[in-house]
CSV table of N, CA and C in Angstrom, one decimal:
chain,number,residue,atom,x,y,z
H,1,UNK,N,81.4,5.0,24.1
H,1,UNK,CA,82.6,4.4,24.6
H,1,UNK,C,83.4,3.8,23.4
H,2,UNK,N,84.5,4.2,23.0
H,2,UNK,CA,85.5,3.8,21.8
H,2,UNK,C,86.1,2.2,22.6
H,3,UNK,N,86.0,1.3,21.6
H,3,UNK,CA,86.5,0.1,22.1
H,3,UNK,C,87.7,0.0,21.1
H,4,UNK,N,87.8,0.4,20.5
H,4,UNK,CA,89.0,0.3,19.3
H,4,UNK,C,89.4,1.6,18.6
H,5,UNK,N,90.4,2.0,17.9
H,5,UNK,CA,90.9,3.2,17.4
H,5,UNK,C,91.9,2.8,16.3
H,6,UNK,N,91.8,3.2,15.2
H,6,UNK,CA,93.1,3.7,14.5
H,6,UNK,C,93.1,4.3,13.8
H,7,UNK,N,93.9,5.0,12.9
H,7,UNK,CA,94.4,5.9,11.8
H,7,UNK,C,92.5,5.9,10.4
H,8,UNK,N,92.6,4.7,10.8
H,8,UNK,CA,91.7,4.0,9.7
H,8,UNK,C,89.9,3.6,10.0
H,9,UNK,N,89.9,3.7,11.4
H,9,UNK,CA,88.1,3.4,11.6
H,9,UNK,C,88.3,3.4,13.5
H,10,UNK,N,87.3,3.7,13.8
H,10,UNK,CA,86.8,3.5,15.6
H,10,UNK,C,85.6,3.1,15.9
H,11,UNK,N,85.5,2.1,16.8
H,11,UNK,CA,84.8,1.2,16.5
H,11,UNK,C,84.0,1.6,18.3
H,12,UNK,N,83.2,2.1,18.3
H,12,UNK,CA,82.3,2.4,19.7
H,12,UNK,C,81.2,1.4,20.0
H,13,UNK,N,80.6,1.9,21.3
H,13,UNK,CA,79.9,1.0,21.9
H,13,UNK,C,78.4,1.9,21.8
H,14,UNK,N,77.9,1.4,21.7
H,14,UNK,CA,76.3,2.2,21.7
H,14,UNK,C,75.8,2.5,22.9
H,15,UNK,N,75.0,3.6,22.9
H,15,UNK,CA,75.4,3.8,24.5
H,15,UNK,C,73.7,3.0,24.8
H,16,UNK,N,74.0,3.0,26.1
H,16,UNK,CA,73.2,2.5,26.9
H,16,UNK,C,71.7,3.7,27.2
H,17,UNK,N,70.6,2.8,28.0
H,17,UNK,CA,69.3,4.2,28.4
H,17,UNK,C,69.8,5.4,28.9
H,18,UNK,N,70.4,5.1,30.0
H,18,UNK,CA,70.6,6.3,31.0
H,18,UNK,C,71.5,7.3,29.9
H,19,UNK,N,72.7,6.4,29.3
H,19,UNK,CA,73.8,7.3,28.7
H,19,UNK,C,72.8,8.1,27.0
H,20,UNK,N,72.4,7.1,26.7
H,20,UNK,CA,71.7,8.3,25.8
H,20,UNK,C,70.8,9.2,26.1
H,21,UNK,N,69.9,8.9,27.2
H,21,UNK,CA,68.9,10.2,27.9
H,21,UNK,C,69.8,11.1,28.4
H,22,UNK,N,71.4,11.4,28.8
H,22,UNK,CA,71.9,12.3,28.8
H,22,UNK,C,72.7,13.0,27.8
H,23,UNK,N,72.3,12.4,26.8
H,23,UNK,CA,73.4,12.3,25.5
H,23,UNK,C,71.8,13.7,24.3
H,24,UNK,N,70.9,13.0,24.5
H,24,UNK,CA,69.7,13.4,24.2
H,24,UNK,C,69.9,15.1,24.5
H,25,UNK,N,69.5,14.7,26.2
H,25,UNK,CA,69.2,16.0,26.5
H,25,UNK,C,70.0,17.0,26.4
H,26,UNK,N,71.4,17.0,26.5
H,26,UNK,CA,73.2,17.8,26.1
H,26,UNK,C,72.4,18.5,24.8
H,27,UNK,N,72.2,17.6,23.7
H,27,UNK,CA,71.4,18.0,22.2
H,27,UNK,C,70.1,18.6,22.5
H,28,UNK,N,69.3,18.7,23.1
H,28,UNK,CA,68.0,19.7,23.4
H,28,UNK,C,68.5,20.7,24.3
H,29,UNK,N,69.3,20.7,25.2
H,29,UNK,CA,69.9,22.3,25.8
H,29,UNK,C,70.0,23.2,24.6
H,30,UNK,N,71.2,22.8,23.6
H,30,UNK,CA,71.2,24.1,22.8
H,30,UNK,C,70.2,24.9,22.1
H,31,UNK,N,68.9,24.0,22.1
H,31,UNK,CA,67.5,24.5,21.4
H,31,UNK,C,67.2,23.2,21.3
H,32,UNK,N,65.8,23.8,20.4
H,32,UNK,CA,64.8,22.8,20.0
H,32,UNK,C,64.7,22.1,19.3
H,33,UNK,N,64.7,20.7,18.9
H,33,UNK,CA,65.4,19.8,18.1
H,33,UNK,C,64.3,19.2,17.3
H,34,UNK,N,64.0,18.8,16.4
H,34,UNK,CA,63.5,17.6,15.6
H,34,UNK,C,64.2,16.4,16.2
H,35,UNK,N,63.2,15.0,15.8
H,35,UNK,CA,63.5,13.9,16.0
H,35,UNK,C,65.0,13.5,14.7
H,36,UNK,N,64.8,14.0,13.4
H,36,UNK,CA,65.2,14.2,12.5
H,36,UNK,C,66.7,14.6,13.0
H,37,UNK,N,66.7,15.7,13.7
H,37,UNK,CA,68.1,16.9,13.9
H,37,UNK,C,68.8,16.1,15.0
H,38,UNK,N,68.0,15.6,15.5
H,38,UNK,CA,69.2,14.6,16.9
H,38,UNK,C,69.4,13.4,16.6
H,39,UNK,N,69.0,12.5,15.9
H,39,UNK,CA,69.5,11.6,14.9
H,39,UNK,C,70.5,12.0,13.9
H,40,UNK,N,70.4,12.8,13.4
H,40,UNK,CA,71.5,13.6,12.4
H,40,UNK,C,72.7,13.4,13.0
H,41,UNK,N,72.8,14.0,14.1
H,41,UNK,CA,73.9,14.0,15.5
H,41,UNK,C,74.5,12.4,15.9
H,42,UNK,N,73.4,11.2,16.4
H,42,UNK,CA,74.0,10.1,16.8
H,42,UNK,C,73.9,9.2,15.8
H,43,UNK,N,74.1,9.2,14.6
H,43,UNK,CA,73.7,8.4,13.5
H,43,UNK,C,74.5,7.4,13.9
H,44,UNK,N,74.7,6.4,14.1
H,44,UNK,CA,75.5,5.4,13.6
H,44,UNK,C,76.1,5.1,15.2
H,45,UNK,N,75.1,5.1,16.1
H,45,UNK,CA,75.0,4.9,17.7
H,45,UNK,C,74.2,4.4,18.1
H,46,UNK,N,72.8,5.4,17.6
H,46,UNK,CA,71.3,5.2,18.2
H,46,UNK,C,70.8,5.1,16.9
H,47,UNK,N,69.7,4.4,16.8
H,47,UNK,CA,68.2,4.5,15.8
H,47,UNK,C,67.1,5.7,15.9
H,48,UNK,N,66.7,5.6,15.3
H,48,UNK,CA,65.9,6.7,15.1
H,48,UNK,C,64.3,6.1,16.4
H,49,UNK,N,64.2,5.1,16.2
H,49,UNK,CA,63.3,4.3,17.0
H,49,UNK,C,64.0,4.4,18.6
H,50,UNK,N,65.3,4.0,18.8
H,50,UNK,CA,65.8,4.3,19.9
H,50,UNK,C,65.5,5.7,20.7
H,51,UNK,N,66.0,6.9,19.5
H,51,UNK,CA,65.7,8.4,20.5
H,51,UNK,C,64.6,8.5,20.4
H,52,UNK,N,63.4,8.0,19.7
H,52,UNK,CA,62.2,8.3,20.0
H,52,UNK,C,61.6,7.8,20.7
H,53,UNK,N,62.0,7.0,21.3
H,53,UNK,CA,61.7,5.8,23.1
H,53,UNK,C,62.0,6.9,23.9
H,54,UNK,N,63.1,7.2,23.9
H,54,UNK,CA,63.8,8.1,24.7
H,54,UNK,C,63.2,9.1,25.1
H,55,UNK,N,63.2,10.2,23.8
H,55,UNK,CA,62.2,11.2,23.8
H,55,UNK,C,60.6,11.1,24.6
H,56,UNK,N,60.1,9.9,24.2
H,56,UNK,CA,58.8,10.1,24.7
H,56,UNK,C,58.7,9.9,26.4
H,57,UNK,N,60.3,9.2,26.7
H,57,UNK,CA,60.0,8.9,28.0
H,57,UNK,C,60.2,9.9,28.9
H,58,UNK,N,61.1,10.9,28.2
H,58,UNK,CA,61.1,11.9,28.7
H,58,UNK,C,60.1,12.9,28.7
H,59,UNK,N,59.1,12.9,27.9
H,59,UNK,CA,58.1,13.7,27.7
H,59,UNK,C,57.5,13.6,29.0
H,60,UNK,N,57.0,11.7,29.0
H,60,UNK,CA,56.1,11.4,29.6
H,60,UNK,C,56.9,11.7,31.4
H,61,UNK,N,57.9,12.4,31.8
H,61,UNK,CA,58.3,12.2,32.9
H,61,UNK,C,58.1,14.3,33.3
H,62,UNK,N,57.9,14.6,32.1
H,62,UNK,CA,57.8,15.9,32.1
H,62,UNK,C,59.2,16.8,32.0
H,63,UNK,N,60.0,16.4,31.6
H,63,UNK,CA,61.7,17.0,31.4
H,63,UNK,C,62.2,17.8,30.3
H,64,UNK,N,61.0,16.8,29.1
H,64,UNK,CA,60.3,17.8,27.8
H,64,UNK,C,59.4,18.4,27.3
H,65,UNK,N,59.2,19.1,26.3
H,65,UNK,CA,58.0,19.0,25.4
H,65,UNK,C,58.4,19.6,24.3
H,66,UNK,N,57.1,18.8,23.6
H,66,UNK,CA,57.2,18.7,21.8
H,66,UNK,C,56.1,20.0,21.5
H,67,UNK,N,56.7,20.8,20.6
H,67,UNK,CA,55.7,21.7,20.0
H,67,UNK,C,55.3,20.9,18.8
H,68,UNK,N,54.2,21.7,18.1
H,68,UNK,CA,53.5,21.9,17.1
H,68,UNK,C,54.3,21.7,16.2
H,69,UNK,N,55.4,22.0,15.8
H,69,UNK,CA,56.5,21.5,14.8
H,69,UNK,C,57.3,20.2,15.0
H,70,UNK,N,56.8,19.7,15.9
H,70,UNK,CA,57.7,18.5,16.1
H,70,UNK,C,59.2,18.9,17.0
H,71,UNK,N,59.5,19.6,17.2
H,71,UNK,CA,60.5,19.7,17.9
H,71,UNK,C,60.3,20.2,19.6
H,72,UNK,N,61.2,19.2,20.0
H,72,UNK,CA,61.8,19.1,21.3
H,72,UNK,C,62.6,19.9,22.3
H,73,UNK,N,62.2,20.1,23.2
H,73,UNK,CA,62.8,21.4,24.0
H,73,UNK,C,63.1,20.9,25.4
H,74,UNK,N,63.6,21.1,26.5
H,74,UNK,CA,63.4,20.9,27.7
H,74,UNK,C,62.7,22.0,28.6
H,75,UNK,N,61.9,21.6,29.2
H,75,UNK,CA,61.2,22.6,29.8
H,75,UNK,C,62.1,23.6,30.7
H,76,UNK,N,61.7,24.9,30.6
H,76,UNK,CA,62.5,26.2,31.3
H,76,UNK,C,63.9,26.5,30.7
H,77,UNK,N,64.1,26.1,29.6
H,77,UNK,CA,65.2,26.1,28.8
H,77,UNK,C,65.3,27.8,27.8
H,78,UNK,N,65.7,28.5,27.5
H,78,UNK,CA,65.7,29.8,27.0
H,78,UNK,C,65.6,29.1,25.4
H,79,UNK,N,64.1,29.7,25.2
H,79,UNK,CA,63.4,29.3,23.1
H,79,UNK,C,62.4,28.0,23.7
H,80,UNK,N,62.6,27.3,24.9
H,80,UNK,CA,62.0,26.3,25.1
H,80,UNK,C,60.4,27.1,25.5
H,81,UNK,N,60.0,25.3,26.2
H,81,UNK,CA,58.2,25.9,27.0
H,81,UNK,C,58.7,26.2,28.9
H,82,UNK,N,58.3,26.8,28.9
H,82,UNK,CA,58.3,27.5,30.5
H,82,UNK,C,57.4,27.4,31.0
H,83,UNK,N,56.0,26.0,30.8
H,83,UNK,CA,55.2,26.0,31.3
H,83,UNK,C,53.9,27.3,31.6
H,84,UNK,N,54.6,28.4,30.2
H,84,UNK,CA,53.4,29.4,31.2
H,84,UNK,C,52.6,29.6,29.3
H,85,UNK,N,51.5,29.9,29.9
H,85,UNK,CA,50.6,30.6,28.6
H,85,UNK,C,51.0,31.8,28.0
H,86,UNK,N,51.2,32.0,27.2
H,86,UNK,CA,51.5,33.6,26.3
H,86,UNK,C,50.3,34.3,26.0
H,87,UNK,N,49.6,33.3,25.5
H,87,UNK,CA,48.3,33.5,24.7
H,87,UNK,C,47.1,34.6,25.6
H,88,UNK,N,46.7,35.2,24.9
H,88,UNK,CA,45.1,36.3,25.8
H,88,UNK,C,44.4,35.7,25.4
């Protein structure tokens, strides 16, 4: 939310839980993210400590998951986990 504007600097509001858990997940639709790569994105909004609250809370609700490389996907997402096994 911009509280100020000019030619010269804008001055926003940090978003709040709910608005960054959908701010989050908008950034994991396109693919699979690092903690790293979504921070990249809200620098100077959220902490890095912040989206990783976030992230976990979401894990822990089942909305995500983290592979083996560290990055973040939403589940049934196209490149994401779909919940099914591949493996024989």
């Amino acid at each position: 939310k911009v509280l100020y504007e000019d030619p010269d600097i804008v001055v926003a509001m940090a978003p709040n839980e709910s608005e960054l858990r959908e701010i989050v997940l908008d950034i994991i639709k396109s693919g699979p993210k690092t903690i790293k790569e979504i921070h990249s994105r809200l620098a100077g909004i959220a902490s890095e400590d912040k989206i990783r609250r976030c992230l976990m809370k979401l894990v822990d609700e089942g909305v995500i998951v983290v592979d083996e490389e560290g990055r973040y996907s939403v589940i049934g997402s196209i490149g994401g986990f779909d919940g099914e096994d591949y493996s024989e």
